mmCIF file of C-alpha atoms and ligand atoms in Angstrom:
data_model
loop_
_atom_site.group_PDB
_atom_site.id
_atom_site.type_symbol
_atom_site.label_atom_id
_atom_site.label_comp_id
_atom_site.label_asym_id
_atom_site.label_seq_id
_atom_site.Cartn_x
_atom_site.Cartn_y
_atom_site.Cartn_z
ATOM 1 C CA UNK A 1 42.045 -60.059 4.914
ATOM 2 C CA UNK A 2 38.605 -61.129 3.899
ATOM 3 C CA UNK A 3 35.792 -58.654 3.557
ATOM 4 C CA UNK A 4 32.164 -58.626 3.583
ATOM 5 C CA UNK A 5 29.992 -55.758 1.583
ATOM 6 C CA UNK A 6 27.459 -53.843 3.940
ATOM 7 C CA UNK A 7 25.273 -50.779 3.343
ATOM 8 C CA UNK A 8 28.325 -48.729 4.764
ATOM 9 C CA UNK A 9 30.850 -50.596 2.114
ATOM 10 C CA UNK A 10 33.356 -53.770 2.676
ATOM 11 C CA UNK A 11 33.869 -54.439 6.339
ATOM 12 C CA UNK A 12 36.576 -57.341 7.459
ATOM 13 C CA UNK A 13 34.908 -60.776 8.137
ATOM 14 C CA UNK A 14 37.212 -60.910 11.509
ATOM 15 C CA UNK A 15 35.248 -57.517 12.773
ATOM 16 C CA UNK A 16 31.473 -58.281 11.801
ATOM 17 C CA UNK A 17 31.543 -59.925 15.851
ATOM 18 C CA UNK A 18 27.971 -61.057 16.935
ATOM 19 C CA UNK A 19 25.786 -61.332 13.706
ATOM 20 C CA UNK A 20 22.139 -61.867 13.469
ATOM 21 C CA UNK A 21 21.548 -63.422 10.215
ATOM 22 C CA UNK A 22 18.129 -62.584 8.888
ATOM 23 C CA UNK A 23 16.503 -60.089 10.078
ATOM 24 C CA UNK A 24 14.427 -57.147 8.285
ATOM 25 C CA UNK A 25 14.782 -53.515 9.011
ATOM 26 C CA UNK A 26 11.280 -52.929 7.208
ATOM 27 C CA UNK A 27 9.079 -55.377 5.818
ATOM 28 C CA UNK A 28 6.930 -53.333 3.160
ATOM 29 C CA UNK A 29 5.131 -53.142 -0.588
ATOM 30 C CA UNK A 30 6.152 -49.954 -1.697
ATOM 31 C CA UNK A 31 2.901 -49.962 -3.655
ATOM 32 C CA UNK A 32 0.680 -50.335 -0.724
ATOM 33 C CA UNK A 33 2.136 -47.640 1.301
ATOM 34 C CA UNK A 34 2.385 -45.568 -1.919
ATOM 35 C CA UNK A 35 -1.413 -46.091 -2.361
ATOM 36 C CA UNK A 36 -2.904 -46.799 1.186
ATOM 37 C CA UNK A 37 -0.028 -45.494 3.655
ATOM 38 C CA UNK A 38 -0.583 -41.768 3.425
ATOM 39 C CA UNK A 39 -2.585 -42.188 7.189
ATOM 40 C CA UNK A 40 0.093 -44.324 8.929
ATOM 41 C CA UNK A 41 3.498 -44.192 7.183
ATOM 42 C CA UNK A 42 5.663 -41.335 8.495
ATOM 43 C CA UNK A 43 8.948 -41.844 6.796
ATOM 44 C CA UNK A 44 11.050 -39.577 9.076
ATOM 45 C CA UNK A 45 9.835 -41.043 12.119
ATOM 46 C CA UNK A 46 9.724 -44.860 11.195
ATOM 47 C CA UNK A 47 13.610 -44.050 9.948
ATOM 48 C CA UNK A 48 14.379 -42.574 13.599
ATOM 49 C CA UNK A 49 12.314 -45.307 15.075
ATOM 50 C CA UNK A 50 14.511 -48.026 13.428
ATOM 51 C CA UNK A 51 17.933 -46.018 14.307
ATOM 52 C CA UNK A 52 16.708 -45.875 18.162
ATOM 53 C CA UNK A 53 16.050 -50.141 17.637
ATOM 54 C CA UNK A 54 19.349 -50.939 15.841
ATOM 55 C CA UNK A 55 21.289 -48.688 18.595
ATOM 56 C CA UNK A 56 19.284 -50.696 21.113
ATOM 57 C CA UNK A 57 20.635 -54.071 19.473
ATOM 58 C CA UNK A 58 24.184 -52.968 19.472
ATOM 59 C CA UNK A 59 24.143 -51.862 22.922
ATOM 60 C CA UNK A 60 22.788 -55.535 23.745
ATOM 61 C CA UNK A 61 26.042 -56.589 21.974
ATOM 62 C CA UNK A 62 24.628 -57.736 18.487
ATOM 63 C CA UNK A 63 26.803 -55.959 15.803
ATOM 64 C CA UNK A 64 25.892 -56.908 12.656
ATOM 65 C CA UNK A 65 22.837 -57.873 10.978
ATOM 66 C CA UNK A 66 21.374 -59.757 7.374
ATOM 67 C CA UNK A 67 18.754 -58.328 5.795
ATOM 68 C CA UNK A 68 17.374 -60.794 3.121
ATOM 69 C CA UNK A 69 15.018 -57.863 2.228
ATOM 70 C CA UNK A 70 14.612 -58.294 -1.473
ATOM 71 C CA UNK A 71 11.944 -57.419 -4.368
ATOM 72 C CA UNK A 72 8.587 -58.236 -2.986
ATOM 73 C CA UNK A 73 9.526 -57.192 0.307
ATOM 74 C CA UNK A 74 10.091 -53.944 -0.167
ATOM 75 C CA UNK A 75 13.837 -53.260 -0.597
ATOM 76 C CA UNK A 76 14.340 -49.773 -0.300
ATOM 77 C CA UNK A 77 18.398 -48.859 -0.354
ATOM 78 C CA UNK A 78 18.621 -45.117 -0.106
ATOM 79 C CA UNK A 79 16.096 -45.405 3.098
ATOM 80 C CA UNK A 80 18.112 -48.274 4.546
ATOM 81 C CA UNK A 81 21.575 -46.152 3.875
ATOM 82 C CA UNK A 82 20.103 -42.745 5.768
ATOM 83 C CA UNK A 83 19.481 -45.414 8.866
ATOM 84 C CA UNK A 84 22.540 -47.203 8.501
ATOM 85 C CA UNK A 85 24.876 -43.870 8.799
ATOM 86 C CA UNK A 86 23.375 -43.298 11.873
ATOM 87 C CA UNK A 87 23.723 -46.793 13.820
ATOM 88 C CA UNK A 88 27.143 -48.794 14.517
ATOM 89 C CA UNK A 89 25.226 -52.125 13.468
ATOM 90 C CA UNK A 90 26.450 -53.202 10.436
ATOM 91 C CA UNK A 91 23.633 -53.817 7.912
ATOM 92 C CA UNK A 92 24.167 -57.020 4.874
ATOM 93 C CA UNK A 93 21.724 -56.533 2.547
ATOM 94 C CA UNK A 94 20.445 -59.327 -0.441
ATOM 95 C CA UNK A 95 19.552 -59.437 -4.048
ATOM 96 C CA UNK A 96 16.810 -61.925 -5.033
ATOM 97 C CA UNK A 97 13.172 -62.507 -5.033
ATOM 98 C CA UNK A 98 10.565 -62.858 -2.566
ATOM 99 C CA UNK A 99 7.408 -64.835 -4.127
ATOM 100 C CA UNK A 100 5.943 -68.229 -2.936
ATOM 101 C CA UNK A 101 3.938 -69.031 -6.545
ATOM 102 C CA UNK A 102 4.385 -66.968 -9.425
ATOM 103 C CA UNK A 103 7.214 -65.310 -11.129
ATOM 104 C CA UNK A 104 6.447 -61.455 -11.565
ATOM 105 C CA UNK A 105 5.112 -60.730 -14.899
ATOM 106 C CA UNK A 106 8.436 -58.385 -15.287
ATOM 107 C CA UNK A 107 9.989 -61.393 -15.354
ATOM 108 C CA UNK A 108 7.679 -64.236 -17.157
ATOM 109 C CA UNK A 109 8.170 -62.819 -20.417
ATOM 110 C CA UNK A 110 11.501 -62.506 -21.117
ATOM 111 C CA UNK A 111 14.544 -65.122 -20.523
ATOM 112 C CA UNK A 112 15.277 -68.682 -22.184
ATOM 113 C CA UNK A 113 12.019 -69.727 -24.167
ATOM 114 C CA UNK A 114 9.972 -66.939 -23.451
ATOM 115 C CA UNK A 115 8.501 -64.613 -25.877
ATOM 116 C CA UNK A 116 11.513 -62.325 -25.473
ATOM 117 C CA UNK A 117 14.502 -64.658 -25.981
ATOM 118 C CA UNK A 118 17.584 -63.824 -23.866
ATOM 119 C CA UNK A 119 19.526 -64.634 -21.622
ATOM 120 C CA UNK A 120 18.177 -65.226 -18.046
ATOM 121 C CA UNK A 121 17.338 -61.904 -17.187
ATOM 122 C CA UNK A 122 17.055 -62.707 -13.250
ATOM 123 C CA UNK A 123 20.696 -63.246 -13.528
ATOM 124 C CA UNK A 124 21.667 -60.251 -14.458
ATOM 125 C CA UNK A 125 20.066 -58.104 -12.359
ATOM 126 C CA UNK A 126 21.345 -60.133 -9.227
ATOM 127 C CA UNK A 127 24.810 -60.445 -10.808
ATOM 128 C CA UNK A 128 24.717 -56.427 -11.140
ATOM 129 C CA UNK A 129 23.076 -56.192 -7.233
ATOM 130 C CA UNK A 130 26.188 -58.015 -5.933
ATOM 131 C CA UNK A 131 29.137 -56.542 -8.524
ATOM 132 C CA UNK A 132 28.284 -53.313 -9.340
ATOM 133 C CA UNK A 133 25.928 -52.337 -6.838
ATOM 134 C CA UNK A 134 21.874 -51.789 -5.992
ATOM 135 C CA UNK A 135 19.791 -49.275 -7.997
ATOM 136 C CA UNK A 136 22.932 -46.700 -8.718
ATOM 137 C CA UNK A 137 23.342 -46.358 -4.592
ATOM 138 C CA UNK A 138 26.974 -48.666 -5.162
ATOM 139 C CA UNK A 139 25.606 -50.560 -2.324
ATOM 140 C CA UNK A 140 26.374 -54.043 -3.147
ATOM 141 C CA UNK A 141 24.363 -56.956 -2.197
ATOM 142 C CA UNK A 142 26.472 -59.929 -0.543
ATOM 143 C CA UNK A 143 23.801 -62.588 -0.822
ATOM 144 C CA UNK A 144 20.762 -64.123 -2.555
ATOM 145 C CA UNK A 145 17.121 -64.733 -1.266
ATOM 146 C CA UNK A 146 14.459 -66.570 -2.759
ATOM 147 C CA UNK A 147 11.842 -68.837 -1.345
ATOM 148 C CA UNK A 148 10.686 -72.430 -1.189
ATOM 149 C CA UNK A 149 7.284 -72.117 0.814
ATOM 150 C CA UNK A 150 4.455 -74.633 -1.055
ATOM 151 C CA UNK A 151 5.169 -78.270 -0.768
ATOM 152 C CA UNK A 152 5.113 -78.713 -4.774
ATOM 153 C CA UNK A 153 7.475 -76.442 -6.552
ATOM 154 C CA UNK A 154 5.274 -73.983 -9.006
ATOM 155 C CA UNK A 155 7.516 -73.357 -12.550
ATOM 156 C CA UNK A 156 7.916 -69.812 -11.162
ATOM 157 C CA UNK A 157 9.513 -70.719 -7.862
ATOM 158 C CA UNK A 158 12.104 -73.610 -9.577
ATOM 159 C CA UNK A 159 12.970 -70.746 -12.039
ATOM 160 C CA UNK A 160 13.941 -68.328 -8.860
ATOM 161 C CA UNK A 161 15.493 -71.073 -7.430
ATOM 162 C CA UNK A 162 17.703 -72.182 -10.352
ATOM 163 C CA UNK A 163 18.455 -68.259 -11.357
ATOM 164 C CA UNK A 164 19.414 -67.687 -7.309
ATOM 165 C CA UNK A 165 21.856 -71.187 -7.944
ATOM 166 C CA UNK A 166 23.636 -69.855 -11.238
ATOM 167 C CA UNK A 167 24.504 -65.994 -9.870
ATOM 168 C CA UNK A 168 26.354 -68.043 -6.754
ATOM 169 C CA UNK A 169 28.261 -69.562 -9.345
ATOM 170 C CA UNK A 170 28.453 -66.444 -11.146
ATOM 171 C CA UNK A 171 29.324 -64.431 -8.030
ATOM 172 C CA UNK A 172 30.434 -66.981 -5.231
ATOM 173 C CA UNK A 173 27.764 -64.919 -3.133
ATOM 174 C CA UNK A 174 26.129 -67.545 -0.612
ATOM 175 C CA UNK A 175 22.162 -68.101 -0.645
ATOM 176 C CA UNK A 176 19.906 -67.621 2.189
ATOM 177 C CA UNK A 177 16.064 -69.260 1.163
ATOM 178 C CA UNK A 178 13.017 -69.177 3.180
ATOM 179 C CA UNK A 179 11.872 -72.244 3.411
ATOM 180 C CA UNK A 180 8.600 -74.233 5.343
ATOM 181 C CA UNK A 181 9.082 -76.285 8.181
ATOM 182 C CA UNK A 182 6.198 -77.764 8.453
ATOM 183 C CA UNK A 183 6.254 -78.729 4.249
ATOM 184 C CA UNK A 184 10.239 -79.502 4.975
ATOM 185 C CA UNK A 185 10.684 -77.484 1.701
ATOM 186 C CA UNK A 186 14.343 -77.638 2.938
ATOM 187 C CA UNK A 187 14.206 -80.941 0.991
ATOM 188 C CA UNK A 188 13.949 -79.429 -2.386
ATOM 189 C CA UNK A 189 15.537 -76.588 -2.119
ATOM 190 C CA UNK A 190 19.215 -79.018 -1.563
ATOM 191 C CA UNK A 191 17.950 -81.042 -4.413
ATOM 192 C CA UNK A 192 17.536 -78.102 -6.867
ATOM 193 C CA UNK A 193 20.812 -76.640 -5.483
ATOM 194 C CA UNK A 194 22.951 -79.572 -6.042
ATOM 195 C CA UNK A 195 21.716 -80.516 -9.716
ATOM 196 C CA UNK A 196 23.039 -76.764 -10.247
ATOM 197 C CA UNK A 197 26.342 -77.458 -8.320
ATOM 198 C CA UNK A 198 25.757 -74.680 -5.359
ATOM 199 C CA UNK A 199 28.827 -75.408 -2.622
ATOM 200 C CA UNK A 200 26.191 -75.982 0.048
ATOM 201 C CA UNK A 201 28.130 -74.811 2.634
ATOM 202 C CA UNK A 202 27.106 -71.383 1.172
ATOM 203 C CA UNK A 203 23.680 -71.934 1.859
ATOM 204 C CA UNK A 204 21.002 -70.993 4.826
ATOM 205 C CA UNK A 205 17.950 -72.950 4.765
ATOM 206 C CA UNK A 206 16.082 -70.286 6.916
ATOM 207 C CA UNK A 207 13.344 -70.539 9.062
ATOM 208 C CA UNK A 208 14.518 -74.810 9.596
ATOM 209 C CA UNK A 209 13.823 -73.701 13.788
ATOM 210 C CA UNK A 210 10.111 -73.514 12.694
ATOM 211 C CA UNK A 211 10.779 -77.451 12.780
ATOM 212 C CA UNK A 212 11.359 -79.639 16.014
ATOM 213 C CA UNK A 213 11.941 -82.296 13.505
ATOM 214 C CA UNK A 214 15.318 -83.850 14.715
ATOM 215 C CA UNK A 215 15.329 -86.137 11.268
ATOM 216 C CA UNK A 216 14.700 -83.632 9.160
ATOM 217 C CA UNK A 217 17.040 -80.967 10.177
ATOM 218 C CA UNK A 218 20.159 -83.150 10.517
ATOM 219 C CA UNK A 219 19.467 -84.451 7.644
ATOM 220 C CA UNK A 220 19.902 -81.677 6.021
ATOM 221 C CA UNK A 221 22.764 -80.173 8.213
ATOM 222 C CA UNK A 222 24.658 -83.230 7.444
ATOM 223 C CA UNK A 223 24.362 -81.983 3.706
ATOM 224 C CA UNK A 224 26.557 -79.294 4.580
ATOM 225 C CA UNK A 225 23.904 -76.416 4.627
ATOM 226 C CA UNK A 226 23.027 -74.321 7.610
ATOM 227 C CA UNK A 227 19.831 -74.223 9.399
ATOM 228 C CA UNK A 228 18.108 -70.751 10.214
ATOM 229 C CA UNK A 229 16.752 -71.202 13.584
ATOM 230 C CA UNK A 230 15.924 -67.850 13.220
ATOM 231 C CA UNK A 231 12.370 -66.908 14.037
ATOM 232 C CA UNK A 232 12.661 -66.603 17.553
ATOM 233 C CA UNK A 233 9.828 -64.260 18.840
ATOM 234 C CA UNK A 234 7.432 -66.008 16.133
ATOM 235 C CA UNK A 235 5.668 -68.316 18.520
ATOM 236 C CA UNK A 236 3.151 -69.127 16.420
ATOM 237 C CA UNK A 237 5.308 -70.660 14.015
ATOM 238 C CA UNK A 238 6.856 -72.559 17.246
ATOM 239 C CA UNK A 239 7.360 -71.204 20.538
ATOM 240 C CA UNK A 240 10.314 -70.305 22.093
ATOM 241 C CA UNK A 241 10.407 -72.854 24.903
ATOM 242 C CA UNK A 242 10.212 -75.347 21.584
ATOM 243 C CA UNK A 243 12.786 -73.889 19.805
ATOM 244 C CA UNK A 244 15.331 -73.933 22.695
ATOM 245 C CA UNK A 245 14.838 -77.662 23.175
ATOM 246 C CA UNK A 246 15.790 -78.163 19.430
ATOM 247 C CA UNK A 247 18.781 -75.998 19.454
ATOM 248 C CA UNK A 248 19.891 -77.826 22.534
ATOM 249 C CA UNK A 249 19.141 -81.592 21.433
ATOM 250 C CA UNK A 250 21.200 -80.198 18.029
ATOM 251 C CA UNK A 251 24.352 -78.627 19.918
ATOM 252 C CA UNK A 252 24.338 -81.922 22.388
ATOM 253 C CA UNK A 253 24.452 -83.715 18.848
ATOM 254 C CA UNK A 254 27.328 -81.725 17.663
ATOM 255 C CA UNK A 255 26.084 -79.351 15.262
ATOM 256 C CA UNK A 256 26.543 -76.050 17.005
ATOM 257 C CA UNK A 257 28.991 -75.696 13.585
ATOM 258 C CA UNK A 258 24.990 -76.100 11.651
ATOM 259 C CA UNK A 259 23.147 -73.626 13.059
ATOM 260 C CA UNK A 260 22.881 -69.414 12.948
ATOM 261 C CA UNK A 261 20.315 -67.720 14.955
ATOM 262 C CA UNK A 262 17.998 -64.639 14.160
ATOM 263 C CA UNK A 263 14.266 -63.272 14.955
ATOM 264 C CA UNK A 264 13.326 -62.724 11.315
ATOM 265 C CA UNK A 265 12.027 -59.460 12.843
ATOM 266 C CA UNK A 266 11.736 -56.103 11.887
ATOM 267 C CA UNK A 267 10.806 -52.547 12.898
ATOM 268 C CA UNK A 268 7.632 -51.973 10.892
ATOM 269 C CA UNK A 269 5.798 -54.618 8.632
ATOM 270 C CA UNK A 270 2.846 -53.362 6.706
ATOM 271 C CA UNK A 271 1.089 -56.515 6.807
ATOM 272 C CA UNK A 272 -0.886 -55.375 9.522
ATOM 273 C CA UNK A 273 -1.182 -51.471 8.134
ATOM 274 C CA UNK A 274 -1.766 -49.126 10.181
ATOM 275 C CA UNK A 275 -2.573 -51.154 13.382
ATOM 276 C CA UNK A 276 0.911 -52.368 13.588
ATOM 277 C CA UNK A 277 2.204 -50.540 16.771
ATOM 278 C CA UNK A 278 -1.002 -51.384 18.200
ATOM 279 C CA UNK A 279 -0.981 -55.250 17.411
ATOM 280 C CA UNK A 280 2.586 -56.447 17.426
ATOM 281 C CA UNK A 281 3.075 -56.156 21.067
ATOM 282 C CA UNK A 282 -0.412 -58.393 21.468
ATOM 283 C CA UNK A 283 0.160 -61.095 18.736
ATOM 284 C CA UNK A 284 3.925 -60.969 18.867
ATOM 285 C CA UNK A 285 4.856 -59.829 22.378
ATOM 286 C CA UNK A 286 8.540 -61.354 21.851
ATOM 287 C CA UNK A 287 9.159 -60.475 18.050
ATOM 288 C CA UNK A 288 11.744 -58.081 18.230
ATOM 289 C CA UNK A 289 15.666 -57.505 18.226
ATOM 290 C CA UNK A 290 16.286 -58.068 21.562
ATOM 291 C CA UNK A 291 14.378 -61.104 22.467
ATOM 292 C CA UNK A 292 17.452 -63.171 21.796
ATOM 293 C CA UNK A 293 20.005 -61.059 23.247
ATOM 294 C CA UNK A 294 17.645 -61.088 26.585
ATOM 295 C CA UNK A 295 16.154 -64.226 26.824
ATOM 296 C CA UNK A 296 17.093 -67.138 24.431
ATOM 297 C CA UNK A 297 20.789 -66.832 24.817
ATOM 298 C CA UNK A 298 20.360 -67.575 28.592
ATOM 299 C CA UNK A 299 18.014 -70.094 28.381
ATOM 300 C CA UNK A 300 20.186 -71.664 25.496
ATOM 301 C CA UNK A 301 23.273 -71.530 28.520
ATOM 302 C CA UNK A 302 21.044 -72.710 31.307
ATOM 303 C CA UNK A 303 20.305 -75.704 29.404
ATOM 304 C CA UNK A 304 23.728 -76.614 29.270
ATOM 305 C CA UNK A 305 24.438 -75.353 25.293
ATOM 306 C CA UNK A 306 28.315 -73.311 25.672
ATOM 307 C CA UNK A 307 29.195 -70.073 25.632
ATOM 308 C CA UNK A 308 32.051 -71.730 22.818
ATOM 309 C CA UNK A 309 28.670 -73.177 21.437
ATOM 310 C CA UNK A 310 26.626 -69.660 21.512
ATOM 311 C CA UNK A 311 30.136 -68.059 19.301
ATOM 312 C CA UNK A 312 30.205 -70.582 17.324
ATOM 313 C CA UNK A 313 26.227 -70.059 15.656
ATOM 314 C CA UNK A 314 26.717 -66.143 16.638
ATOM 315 C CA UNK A 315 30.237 -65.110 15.033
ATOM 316 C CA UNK A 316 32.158 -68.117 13.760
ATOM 317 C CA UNK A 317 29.082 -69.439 11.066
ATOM 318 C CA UNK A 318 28.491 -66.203 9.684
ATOM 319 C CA UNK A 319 31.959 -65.464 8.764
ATOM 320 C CA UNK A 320 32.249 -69.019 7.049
ATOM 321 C CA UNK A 321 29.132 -67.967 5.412
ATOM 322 C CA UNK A 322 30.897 -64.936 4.066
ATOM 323 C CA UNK A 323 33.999 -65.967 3.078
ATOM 324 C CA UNK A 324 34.524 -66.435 -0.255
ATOM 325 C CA UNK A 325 35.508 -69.313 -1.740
ATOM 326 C CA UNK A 326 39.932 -69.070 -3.286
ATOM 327 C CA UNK A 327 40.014 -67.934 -6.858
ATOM 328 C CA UNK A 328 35.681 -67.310 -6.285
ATOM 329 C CA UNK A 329 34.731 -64.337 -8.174
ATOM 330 C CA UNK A 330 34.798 -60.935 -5.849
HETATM 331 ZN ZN1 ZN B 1 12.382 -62.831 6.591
#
């Protein structure tokens, strides 16, 4: 039977059940809370804090979810493995790279025509993430991240993107990209992945729900990708009430098959340092784990989307997501 890696090791596709895929357990820059954290970063208690959330989420009836938290958002293994032993949820965690312009200069020097010739060395690392495991933890990743945010592609970002494309083929580990609505960055990001030959079907175009855009997102559904409508709780981005409607006017279309859902949440973010607790229930009443458990799934059913419909984006996508492709590389 087909497995999927977590944080805990390989679980079977046919038990990951109701899967969130792409949310964050911690959204951090280590250096930041290194440097500037010391008055509002309690390890210990932001660790139990997330335990008491993910138990929360379970009981709900959520029992997995995909962290695309990669390098420039903080990914921290070890932390995420003391949580994960102590919730049922099962956590997916990502290799990749999370920049919008410029490569990191870790990075800019060295690989094909660069002052230190070699071979691409964003492929290795992400090869070793997914076969060998993360940082000497044996934690493997079972997907890539990278992002697609500005409307023209910066040399940095197509060099992500094209690393991201060749470690699926490496790896047969499926892609997950955040991408802009409102640029439609979607749009490149299939174009880039099919001059490099990526089975779209492997591939999330997240954050596509911050677009009402019927055109755009079947469009690129009928590519084969699927879309991320998975930033419910973000209603700046697009309100809830607006994201329904699409989800709806896309199932009554037929592409319940298309779509996987998710808040793009997470316990703590350091964007907002230390004023976090204080803020996110003001600007983000709604961002949290439970938001679609409680109140989008039953709006999605009122408005006449399926429960059939509601398996299909919560359980059935995911596990075609994860499932490797015959003869595809473990
Ligand atoms: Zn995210």
């Amino acid at each position: 039977m087909a497995s999927v890696e977590t944080v805990r090791g390989p679980v079977e596709l046919s038990d990951l059940g109701p899967t969130l895929m792409h949310e964050h357990v911690f959204v951090l820059s280590t250096e930041h809370v290194q440097n500037y954290g010391s008055t509002w970063w309690d390890e210990e208690a932001r660790v139990a804090d997330a335990i008491v959330k993910l138990n929360a989420l379970h009981a709900k009836g959520i029992h997995t979810i995909v962290d695309p938290t990669v390098w420039g958002l903080g990914r921290d293994i070890p932390r995420i493995q003391r949580i994960a032993a102590q919730t049922p949820v099962n956590i997916i965690v990502a290799t990749g790279l999370y920049v919008y312009e410029e490569l990191p200069q870790q990075y800019a020097y060295r690989g094909p025509g660069t002052l230190i010739e070699m071979p691409e060395p964003m492929v290795t690392d992400f090869a070793r993430d997914i076969t060998e495991g993360i940082a000497g933890t044996g934690v493997k990743a079972a997907f890539l991240k990278c992002c697609m945010e500005t409307p023209e592609l910066t040399p940095g970002v197509e060099r992500i993107a094209r690393a991201v494309a060749r470690t699926h083929l490496e790896t047969g580990a499926p892609i997950t990209v955040h991408t802009s609505g409102p640029h439609q960055t979607g749009r490149n990001t299939v174009r880039i992945f099919q001059e490099e030959g990526v089975d779209l079907t492997k591939v999330v175009i997240g954050h596509a729900g911050d677009s009402n855009d019927l055109d755009y997102l079947t469009g690129l559904a009928d590519q084969g990708v699927l879309l991320g409508m998975d930033r419910f709780g973000l209603d700046l981005f697009n309100p809830t009430a607006e994201r329904v409607k699409t989800i709806v006017a896309l199932a009554a279309r037929g592409y319940a098959p298309s779509m996987v859902l998710a808040h793009d949440a997470n316990c703590f973010i350091d964007y907002w340092g230390g004023a976090h607790d204080q803020l996110r229930p003001v600007a983000a009443p709604n961002w949290h784990y439970e938001h679609i458990s409680d109140d989008v799934l039953p709006a999605l059913l009122e408005a006449g989307v399926t429960q059939a419909q509601l398996d299909t984006m919560l359980i059935e996508n995911p596990v075609r997501y994860f499932t490797r492709a015959q003869g595809g590389a473990a």
